[in-house]
Amino acid sequence: MPNLSIRLFSNQIFFSMLKDIKIIKTINPDLQRFESSLDEIIKLYDYFPDKILQYILETKGKKIRPSLTYLSAHLFGKPTISTDTAALIIELMHIASLLHDDVIDEAKLRRKQLTVNSKWDNKTAILTGDFIFSLAMKIAAQTKEYYLFDLISPAVMDLSLGEIYEIKFSNYFEINKEKYFQIIRLKTAALIACCFECGAYSVKAEKNEIETAKKLGEIIGIMFQIKDDMLDYIGKKTGKEIGIDIKDKKITLPLILAYHNMDEKSKKEIENLWENVDERNFQRIISLVVENKGIEKSEEILFQYRSESKQLLEKFSNKKIISTIKKLIEYLTVRDK
Ligand code: FPP
Ligand code: MG
């Protein structure tokens, strides 16, 4: 987006997260430009009914994707206007996908506020998602950053495919670790990989550097989703309802790992509880998953990915940015929101 005015962050959660992990200095100017672009969009489309765009865009999320796009650019150079466009478009695509996802999941809360589907209705949420999705494409075309279509569209296709696979496979106890990882690679990791790819591409990194950055993004994306799925069982401050996956009968890593650790009696018990997830059964499912080491074992896998990501980071040379990304990875593994 053009002309960017500076605005202070209003989002305390995001601000404190960045401050916690001390990355604010590195990408603060970048994120300020990013925030200003969102403000401009709000102004430009203030005719959008019921100020829905404002409602969505002013609720700053964790801004993980733009942060990662900028950090990837910093690994190889200095962010450019092209990086700004990439960060903005990816976040808009992400927001559009969340609007649709909340309809699919019948979610009531996101980022500590009512979802569009619950404050308004499903139709409004879908159409607002479509509007934001198309707006992202319009910005890419207007800024003539055509490479973004090449890099982002396959990632967004992966998102949709991941969601479809999830609907198809994740409600049944036959789901295994391999299927789970196939789903999260598509629905979450692909877009985060794309952030790294676009960030690196936007500053003209070498082909092999772009590939390594993309691989790192994929691993970070996988870690992000594993943690997200763990927080569905044990989280308190996510700004979303806890246990929505369980209530939605979505089987994720903690349950897959716990189930394989269970004796036949517990397996039968959890399968029966799954038939009717009322409040009492819900609590018992959480206990069974925790008792059978679903969280512990998920964390072990999370830590394996963390080591892998740190090894990949060693391939780069910008020590300051490497250390910043390591802190972000640390935050992603220990976060409780
Ligand atoms: C969140 O998963 C959802 C996604 C990562 C992808 C959603 C993608 C689509 C609905 C298809 C793409 C649509 C467009 C318009 C581009 P989650 O439900 O596990 O996470 P949550 O806890 O944050 O809801
Ligand atoms: Mg969801």
Tab-separated table of C-alpha atoms and ligand atoms in Angstrom:
chain	number	residue	atom	x	y	z
A	1	MET	CA	0.000	0.000	0.000
A	2	PRO	CA	1.164	3.539	-0.664
A	3	ASN	CA	2.045	6.353	1.771
A	4	LEU	CA	2.406	5.153	5.267
A	5	SER	CA	1.904	7.231	8.357
A	6	ILE	CA	3.325	6.104	11.687
A	7	ARG	CA	0.901	4.986	14.352
A	8	LEU	CA	1.561	3.580	17.764
A	9	PHE	CA	0.587	0.013	18.376
A	10	SER	CA	-2.673	-0.290	20.159
A	11	ASN	CA	-2.482	-3.986	20.573
A	12	GLN	CA	-1.023	-4.750	23.937
A	13	ILE	CA	-0.863	-8.486	23.395
A	14	PHE	CA	1.144	-8.197	20.241
A	15	PHE	CA	3.311	-5.449	21.633
A	16	SER	CA	4.140	-7.379	24.769
A	17	MET	CA	4.834	-10.516	22.794
A	18	LEU	CA	7.324	-8.721	20.601
A	19	LYS	CA	8.796	-6.986	23.612
A	20	ASP	CA	9.022	-10.286	25.478
A	21	ILE	CA	11.079	-11.769	22.730
A	22	LYS	CA	12.951	-8.542	22.054
A	23	ILE	CA	12.334	-8.470	18.345
A	24	ILE	CA	10.537	-5.171	18.425
A	25	LYS	CA	13.631	-3.156	17.526
A	26	THR	CA	14.429	-5.197	14.464
A	27	ILE	CA	11.074	-5.085	12.755
A	28	ASN	CA	9.271	-2.252	14.513
A	29	PRO	CA	9.561	0.165	11.576
A	30	ASP	CA	8.399	-2.574	9.207
A	31	LEU	CA	5.389	-3.389	11.334
A	32	GLN	CA	4.508	0.252	11.682
A	33	ARG	CA	4.338	0.521	7.896
A	34	PHE	CA	2.266	-2.644	7.902
A	35	GLU	CA	-0.159	-1.233	10.494
A	36	SER	CA	-0.488	1.974	8.540
A	37	SER	CA	-1.437	0.019	5.432
A	38	LEU	CA	-4.229	-1.655	7.360
A	39	ASP	CA	-5.388	1.769	8.565
A	40	GLU	CA	-5.455	2.982	4.997
A	41	ILE	CA	-7.574	0.048	3.942
A	42	ILE	CA	-10.022	0.787	6.753
A	43	LYS	CA	-10.293	4.390	5.573
A	44	LEU	CA	-10.509	3.504	1.905
A	45	TYR	CA	-13.363	1.060	2.410
A	46	ASP	CA	-15.203	2.826	5.200
A	47	TYR	CA	-18.398	2.286	3.195
A	48	PHE	CA	-18.203	-1.434	3.978
A	49	PRO	CA	-21.430	-2.280	5.860
A	50	ASP	CA	-21.534	-2.106	9.653
A	51	LYS	CA	-17.852	-1.182	9.862
A	52	ILE	CA	-17.051	-4.874	9.650
A	53	LEU	CA	-13.687	-4.302	7.993
A	54	GLN	CA	-12.742	-1.955	10.792
A	55	TYR	CA	-13.945	-4.507	13.329
A	56	ILE	CA	-11.674	-7.151	11.826
A	57	LEU	CA	-8.621	-5.154	10.843
A	58	GLU	CA	-8.376	-3.140	14.039
A	59	THR	CA	-8.227	-6.302	16.084
A	60	LYS	CA	-4.590	-6.926	15.763
A	61	GLY	CA	-3.697	-10.571	15.931
A	62	LYS	CA	-0.226	-11.756	16.725
A	63	LYS	CA	0.931	-10.653	13.266
A	64	ILE	CA	3.062	-13.740	13.073
A	65	ARG	CA	2.935	-13.912	9.270
A	66	PRO	CA	3.984	-10.338	8.493
A	67	SER	CA	6.670	-10.560	11.190
A	68	LEU	CA	8.058	-13.694	9.585
A	69	THR	CA	7.926	-12.191	6.100
A	70	TYR	CA	9.954	-9.215	7.305
A	71	LEU	CA	12.396	-11.336	9.281
A	72	SER	CA	13.012	-13.509	6.236
A	73	ALA	CA	13.711	-10.385	4.176
A	74	HIS	CA	16.116	-9.144	6.864
A	75	LEU	CA	17.996	-12.443	6.678
A	76	PHE	CA	19.180	-11.531	3.178
A	77	GLY	CA	18.855	-7.758	2.888
A	78	LYS	CA	16.702	-4.775	3.714
A	79	PRO	CA	12.908	-5.041	3.331
A	80	THR	CA	11.601	-3.258	0.241
A	81	ILE	CA	8.197	-2.051	-0.928
A	82	SER	CA	7.881	-5.510	-2.395
A	83	THR	CA	8.304	-6.996	1.096
A	84	ASP	CA	5.623	-4.621	2.422
A	85	THR	CA	3.218	-5.763	-0.276
A	86	ALA	CA	3.978	-9.428	0.399
A	87	ALA	CA	3.458	-9.027	4.156
A	88	LEU	CA	0.180	-7.205	3.637
A	89	ILE	CA	-1.217	-9.607	1.071
A	90	ILE	CA	-0.319	-12.690	3.051
A	91	GLU	CA	-1.966	-11.276	6.193
A	92	LEU	CA	-5.095	-10.348	4.226
A	93	MET	CA	-5.280	-13.861	2.753
A	94	HIS	CA	-4.811	-15.238	6.250
A	95	ILE	CA	-7.592	-13.050	7.671
A	96	ALA	CA	-9.911	-14.076	4.812
A	97	SER	CA	-9.190	-17.727	5.501
A	98	LEU	CA	-9.885	-17.278	9.225
A	99	LEU	CA	-13.277	-15.697	8.489
A	100	HIS	CA	-14.145	-18.781	6.484
A	101	ASP	CA	-12.554	-21.116	9.000
A	102	ASP	CA	-14.632	-19.688	11.850
A	103	VAL	CA	-17.772	-20.432	9.844
A	104	ILE	CA	-16.574	-23.982	9.203
A	105	ASP	CA	-15.669	-24.470	12.887
A	106	GLU	CA	-18.730	-22.556	14.149
A	107	ALA	CA	-16.282	-20.622	16.318
A	108	LYS	CA	-17.644	-17.891	18.574
A	109	LEU	CA	-14.448	-16.165	19.630
A	110	ARG	CA	-11.272	-15.140	17.863
A	111	ARG	CA	-8.621	-12.760	19.167
A	112	LYS	CA	-10.721	-12.280	22.304
A	113	GLN	CA	-13.690	-10.913	20.398
A	114	LEU	CA	-16.814	-12.305	18.778
A	115	THR	CA	-16.224	-13.819	15.355
A	116	VAL	CA	-18.002	-12.209	12.399
A	117	ASN	CA	-20.169	-15.312	12.019
A	118	SER	CA	-21.362	-15.001	15.585
A	119	LYS	CA	-21.651	-11.181	15.789
A	120	TRP	CA	-23.330	-11.030	12.378
A	121	ASP	CA	-23.942	-14.322	10.550
A	122	ASN	CA	-22.329	-16.975	8.350
A	123	LYS	CA	-23.248	-15.322	5.084
A	124	THR	CA	-21.702	-12.031	6.164
A	125	ALA	CA	-18.529	-13.790	7.307
A	126	ILE	CA	-18.105	-15.704	4.045
A	127	LEU	CA	-18.709	-12.659	1.891
A	128	THR	CA	-16.448	-10.430	3.966
A	129	GLY	CA	-13.781	-13.136	3.604
A	130	ASP	CA	-14.303	-13.077	-0.162
A	131	PHE	CA	-14.016	-9.284	-0.181
A	132	ILE	CA	-10.731	-9.350	1.752
A	133	PHE	CA	-9.373	-12.162	-0.426
A	134	SER	CA	-10.148	-10.195	-3.591
A	135	LEU	CA	-8.742	-7.020	-2.076
A	136	ALA	CA	-5.445	-8.855	-1.514
A	137	MET	CA	-5.358	-9.808	-5.193
A	138	LYS	CA	-6.208	-6.267	-6.222
A	139	ILE	CA	-3.295	-4.886	-4.189
A	140	ALA	CA	-0.890	-7.441	-5.718
A	141	ALA	CA	-2.046	-6.478	-9.212
A	142	GLN	CA	-2.018	-2.723	-8.542
A	143	THR	CA	1.479	-2.801	-7.131
A	144	LYS	CA	2.514	-4.948	-10.108
A	145	GLU	CA	4.115	-7.490	-7.790
A	146	TYR	CA	3.108	-10.335	-10.062
A	147	TYR	CA	5.520	-12.815	-8.518
A	148	LEU	CA	3.259	-12.788	-5.488
A	149	PHE	CA	0.539	-14.535	-7.484
A	150	ASP	CA	3.011	-17.304	-8.347
A	151	LEU	CA	4.155	-17.768	-4.772
A	152	ILE	CA	0.971	-17.119	-2.803
A	153	SER	CA	-1.722	-18.825	-4.873
A	154	PRO	CA	-0.318	-22.370	-4.444
A	155	ALA	CA	-0.069	-21.734	-0.695
A	156	VAL	CA	-3.699	-20.599	-0.520
A	157	MET	CA	-4.744	-23.621	-2.584
A	158	ASP	CA	-2.910	-25.748	-0.005
A	159	LEU	CA	-4.853	-24.028	2.808
A	160	SER	CA	-8.133	-24.969	1.231
A	161	LEU	CA	-7.000	-28.510	0.493
A	162	GLY	CA	-5.807	-28.879	4.085
A	163	GLU	CA	-9.212	-27.793	5.367
A	164	ILE	CA	-10.938	-30.301	3.113
A	165	TYR	CA	-8.640	-33.124	4.234
A	166	GLU	CA	-9.288	-32.101	7.812
A	167	ILE	CA	-13.044	-32.355	7.332
A	168	LYS	CA	-12.570	-35.700	5.580
A	169	PHE	CA	-10.158	-37.404	7.962
A	170	SER	CA	-9.876	-35.748	11.328
A	171	ASN	CA	-13.179	-36.823	12.874
A	172	TYR	CA	-12.287	-40.502	12.938
A	173	PHE	CA	-10.049	-42.423	15.273
A	174	GLU	CA	-8.384	-44.043	12.235
A	175	ILE	CA	-6.551	-40.748	11.722
A	176	ASN	CA	-2.860	-41.260	12.339
A	177	LYS	CA	0.186	-39.074	12.832
A	178	GLU	CA	1.047	-39.134	9.106
A	179	LYS	CA	-2.405	-37.878	8.068
A	180	TYR	CA	-2.320	-35.233	10.802
A	181	PHE	CA	1.012	-33.921	9.541
A	182	GLN	CA	-0.236	-33.946	5.964
A	183	ILE	CA	-3.167	-31.781	7.059
A	184	ILE	CA	-1.192	-29.248	9.081
A	185	ARG	CA	1.519	-28.975	6.407
A	186	LEU	CA	-1.224	-27.863	4.036
A	187	LYS	CA	-3.546	-25.821	6.210
A	188	THR	CA	-0.942	-23.934	8.259
A	189	ALA	CA	2.660	-24.587	7.274
A	190	ALA	CA	2.225	-23.808	3.569
A	191	LEU	CA	1.340	-20.154	4.195
A	192	ILE	CA	4.092	-19.666	6.762
A	193	ALA	CA	6.576	-21.255	4.347
A	194	CYS	CA	5.254	-18.785	1.797
A	195	CYS	CA	5.998	-15.860	4.173
A	196	PHE	CA	9.640	-16.895	4.278
A	197	GLU	CA	9.713	-17.508	0.543
A	198	CYS	CA	8.184	-14.107	-0.293
A	199	GLY	CA	10.364	-12.299	2.261
A	200	ALA	CA	13.521	-13.791	0.778
A	201	TYR	CA	12.338	-13.308	-2.803
A	202	SER	CA	11.401	-9.683	-2.172
A	203	VAL	CA	15.028	-8.813	-1.398
A	204	LYS	CA	16.438	-10.864	-4.278
A	205	ALA	CA	17.976	-13.670	-2.269
A	206	GLU	CA	19.618	-16.528	-4.188
A	207	LYS	CA	17.457	-19.442	-5.306
A	208	ASN	CA	18.952	-21.877	-2.786
A	209	GLU	CA	18.584	-19.299	0.008
A	210	ILE	CA	14.912	-18.847	-0.858
A	211	GLU	CA	14.428	-22.622	-0.759
A	212	THR	CA	16.099	-22.937	2.655
A	213	ALA	CA	14.079	-20.030	4.008
A	214	LYS	CA	10.892	-21.677	2.722
A	215	LYS	CA	11.830	-24.978	4.397
A	216	LEU	CA	12.454	-23.117	7.667
A	217	GLY	CA	9.034	-21.497	7.317
A	218	GLU	CA	7.423	-24.877	6.839
A	219	ILE	CA	8.964	-26.190	10.044
A	220	ILE	CA	7.926	-23.077	11.966
A	221	GLY	CA	4.405	-23.471	10.575
A	222	ILE	CA	4.234	-27.072	11.723
A	223	MET	CA	5.439	-26.023	15.179
A	224	PHE	CA	2.868	-23.253	15.297
A	225	GLN	CA	-0.002	-25.646	14.577
A	226	ILE	CA	1.222	-28.347	16.978
A	227	LYS	CA	1.311	-25.734	19.745
A	228	ASP	CA	-2.106	-24.412	18.688
A	229	ASP	CA	-3.520	-27.931	18.965
A	230	MET	CA	-1.897	-28.440	22.365
A	231	LEU	CA	-3.383	-25.149	23.580
A	232	ASP	CA	-6.818	-26.403	22.620
A	233	TYR	CA	-6.392	-28.856	25.521
A	234	ILE	CA	-4.413	-26.819	28.013
A	235	GLY	CA	-4.524	-23.173	26.892
A	236	LYS	CA	-6.052	-20.392	28.938
A	237	LYS	CA	-5.353	-17.114	27.219
A	238	THR	CA	-5.637	-17.835	23.533
A	239	GLY	CA	-8.547	-15.481	22.936
A	240	LYS	CA	-10.402	-18.440	21.436
A	241	GLU	CA	-12.631	-20.923	23.210
A	242	ILE	CA	-10.638	-23.748	24.752
A	243	GLY	CA	-11.572	-27.162	23.479
A	244	ILE	CA	-13.234	-26.016	20.293
A	245	ASP	CA	-11.462	-28.809	18.391
A	246	ILE	CA	-12.820	-31.330	20.876
A	247	LYS	CA	-16.331	-29.908	20.732
A	248	ASP	CA	-15.988	-29.966	16.966
A	249	LYS	CA	-14.791	-33.576	17.188
A	250	LYS	CA	-11.542	-32.672	15.493
A	251	ILE	CA	-8.863	-35.194	16.385
A	252	THR	CA	-5.473	-33.508	16.629
A	253	LEU	CA	-1.972	-34.541	17.703
A	254	PRO	CA	-2.470	-34.700	21.516
A	255	LEU	CA	-5.406	-37.067	21.121
A	256	ILE	CA	-3.744	-39.136	18.366
A	257	LEU	CA	-0.662	-39.679	20.542
A	258	ALA	CA	-2.651	-40.295	23.734
A	259	TYR	CA	-4.934	-42.765	21.955
A	260	HIS	CA	-1.992	-44.846	20.757
A	261	ASN	CA	-0.717	-44.902	24.325
A	262	MET	CA	-4.048	-46.066	25.820
A	263	ASP	CA	-5.059	-49.558	26.937
A	264	GLU	CA	-8.092	-51.095	25.248
A	265	LYS	CA	-10.402	-49.991	28.084
A	266	SER	CA	-9.457	-46.320	27.813
A	267	LYS	CA	-9.641	-46.469	24.027
A	268	LYS	CA	-13.224	-47.727	24.269
A	269	GLU	CA	-14.022	-45.109	26.913
A	270	ILE	CA	-12.741	-42.194	24.828
A	271	GLU	CA	-14.469	-43.476	21.700
A	272	ASN	CA	-17.744	-43.524	23.636
A	273	LEU	CA	-17.170	-40.072	25.145
A	274	TRP	CA	-16.471	-38.789	21.634
A	275	GLU	CA	-20.000	-39.768	20.598
A	276	ASN	CA	-21.432	-37.135	22.891
A	277	VAL	CA	-19.115	-34.293	23.873
A	278	ASP	CA	-21.147	-32.604	26.624
A	279	GLU	CA	-19.459	-30.600	29.404
A	280	ARG	CA	-18.792	-33.665	31.604
A	281	ASN	CA	-17.465	-35.815	28.778
A	282	PHE	CA	-15.404	-32.905	27.554
A	283	GLN	CA	-13.533	-32.661	30.873
A	284	ARG	CA	-12.974	-36.409	30.964
A	285	ILE	CA	-11.576	-36.375	27.392
A	286	ILE	CA	-9.072	-33.713	28.420
A	287	SER	CA	-8.058	-35.764	31.491
A	288	LEU	CA	-7.645	-38.938	29.452
A	289	VAL	CA	-5.493	-37.153	26.897
A	290	VAL	CA	-3.311	-35.569	29.578
A	291	GLU	CA	-3.032	-38.804	31.642
A	292	ASN	CA	-2.027	-40.758	28.562
A	293	LYS	CA	0.767	-38.307	27.788
A	294	GLY	CA	-0.865	-36.681	24.751
A	295	ILE	CA	0.497	-33.269	25.694
A	296	GLU	CA	3.907	-34.518	26.809
A	297	LYS	CA	4.456	-36.473	23.604
A	298	SER	CA	3.222	-33.618	21.428
A	299	GLU	CA	5.750	-31.413	23.164
A	300	GLU	CA	8.530	-33.913	22.435
A	301	ILE	CA	7.704	-33.689	18.737
A	302	LEU	CA	7.492	-29.912	18.977
A	303	PHE	CA	10.993	-29.835	20.455
A	304	GLN	CA	12.316	-32.078	17.669
A	305	TYR	CA	11.060	-29.561	15.145
A	306	ARG	CA	12.569	-26.765	17.209
A	307	SER	CA	16.012	-28.418	16.946
A	308	GLU	CA	15.524	-28.949	13.225
A	309	SER	CA	14.606	-25.295	12.747
A	310	LYS	CA	17.667	-24.149	14.685
A	311	GLN	CA	19.919	-26.358	12.565
A	312	LEU	CA	18.469	-24.856	9.398
A	313	LEU	CA	19.035	-21.358	10.762
A	314	GLU	CA	22.745	-22.115	10.985
A	315	LYS	CA	22.834	-22.089	7.182
A	316	PHE	CA	22.325	-18.349	7.166
A	317	SER	CA	24.897	-15.720	8.018
A	318	ASN	CA	23.052	-12.727	9.513
A	319	LYS	CA	23.711	-13.505	13.193
A	320	LYS	CA	21.442	-10.791	14.576
A	321	ILE	CA	18.410	-11.923	12.603
A	322	ILE	CA	19.170	-15.575	13.262
A	323	SER	CA	19.122	-14.850	16.977
A	324	THR	CA	15.860	-12.905	16.613
A	325	ILE	CA	14.200	-15.776	14.731
A	326	LYS	CA	15.451	-18.175	17.406
A	327	LYS	CA	13.687	-16.053	20.017
A	328	LEU	CA	10.516	-16.090	17.985
A	329	ILE	CA	10.766	-19.876	17.692
A	330	GLU	CA	11.259	-20.040	21.457
A	331	TYR	CA	8.150	-17.901	21.939
A	332	LEU	CA	6.136	-20.124	19.601
A	333	THR	CA	7.062	-23.228	21.570
A	334	VAL	CA	6.343	-21.817	25.029
A	335	ARG	CA	3.461	-19.442	24.255
A	336	ASP	CA	0.228	-19.816	26.196
A	337	LYS	CA	-1.891	-17.608	23.928
B	1	FPP	C1	-7.210	-22.386	11.079
B	1	FPP	O1	-7.156	-23.705	11.502
B	1	FPP	C2	-7.487	-22.340	9.599
B	1	FPP	C3	-6.566	-22.342	8.642
B	1	FPP	C4	-5.142	-22.375	8.985
B	1	FPP	C5	-6.885	-22.310	7.172
B	1	FPP	C6	-8.307	-22.014	6.792
B	1	FPP	C7	-8.468	-22.058	5.302
B	1	FPP	C8	-9.639	-21.986	4.632
B	1	FPP	C9	-10.935	-21.874	5.331
B	1	FPP	C10	-9.642	-22.045	3.141
B	1	FPP	C11	-9.031	-20.847	2.479
B	1	FPP	C12	-9.959	-19.726	2.296
B	1	FPP	C13	-9.629	-18.477	1.795
B	1	FPP	C14	-10.676	-17.425	1.667
B	1	FPP	C15	-8.256	-18.074	1.395
B	1	FPP	P1	-7.707	-24.102	12.931
B	1	FPP	O2	-9.189	-24.128	12.886
B	1	FPP	O3	-7.019	-25.350	13.338
B	1	FPP	O4	-7.118	-22.963	13.842
B	1	FPP	P2	-7.860	-21.922	14.780
B	1	FPP	O5	-7.796	-22.563	16.127
B	1	FPP	O6	-7.038	-20.669	14.716
B	1	FPP	O7	-9.248	-21.743	14.269
B	2	MG	MG	-10.656	-22.850	13.475
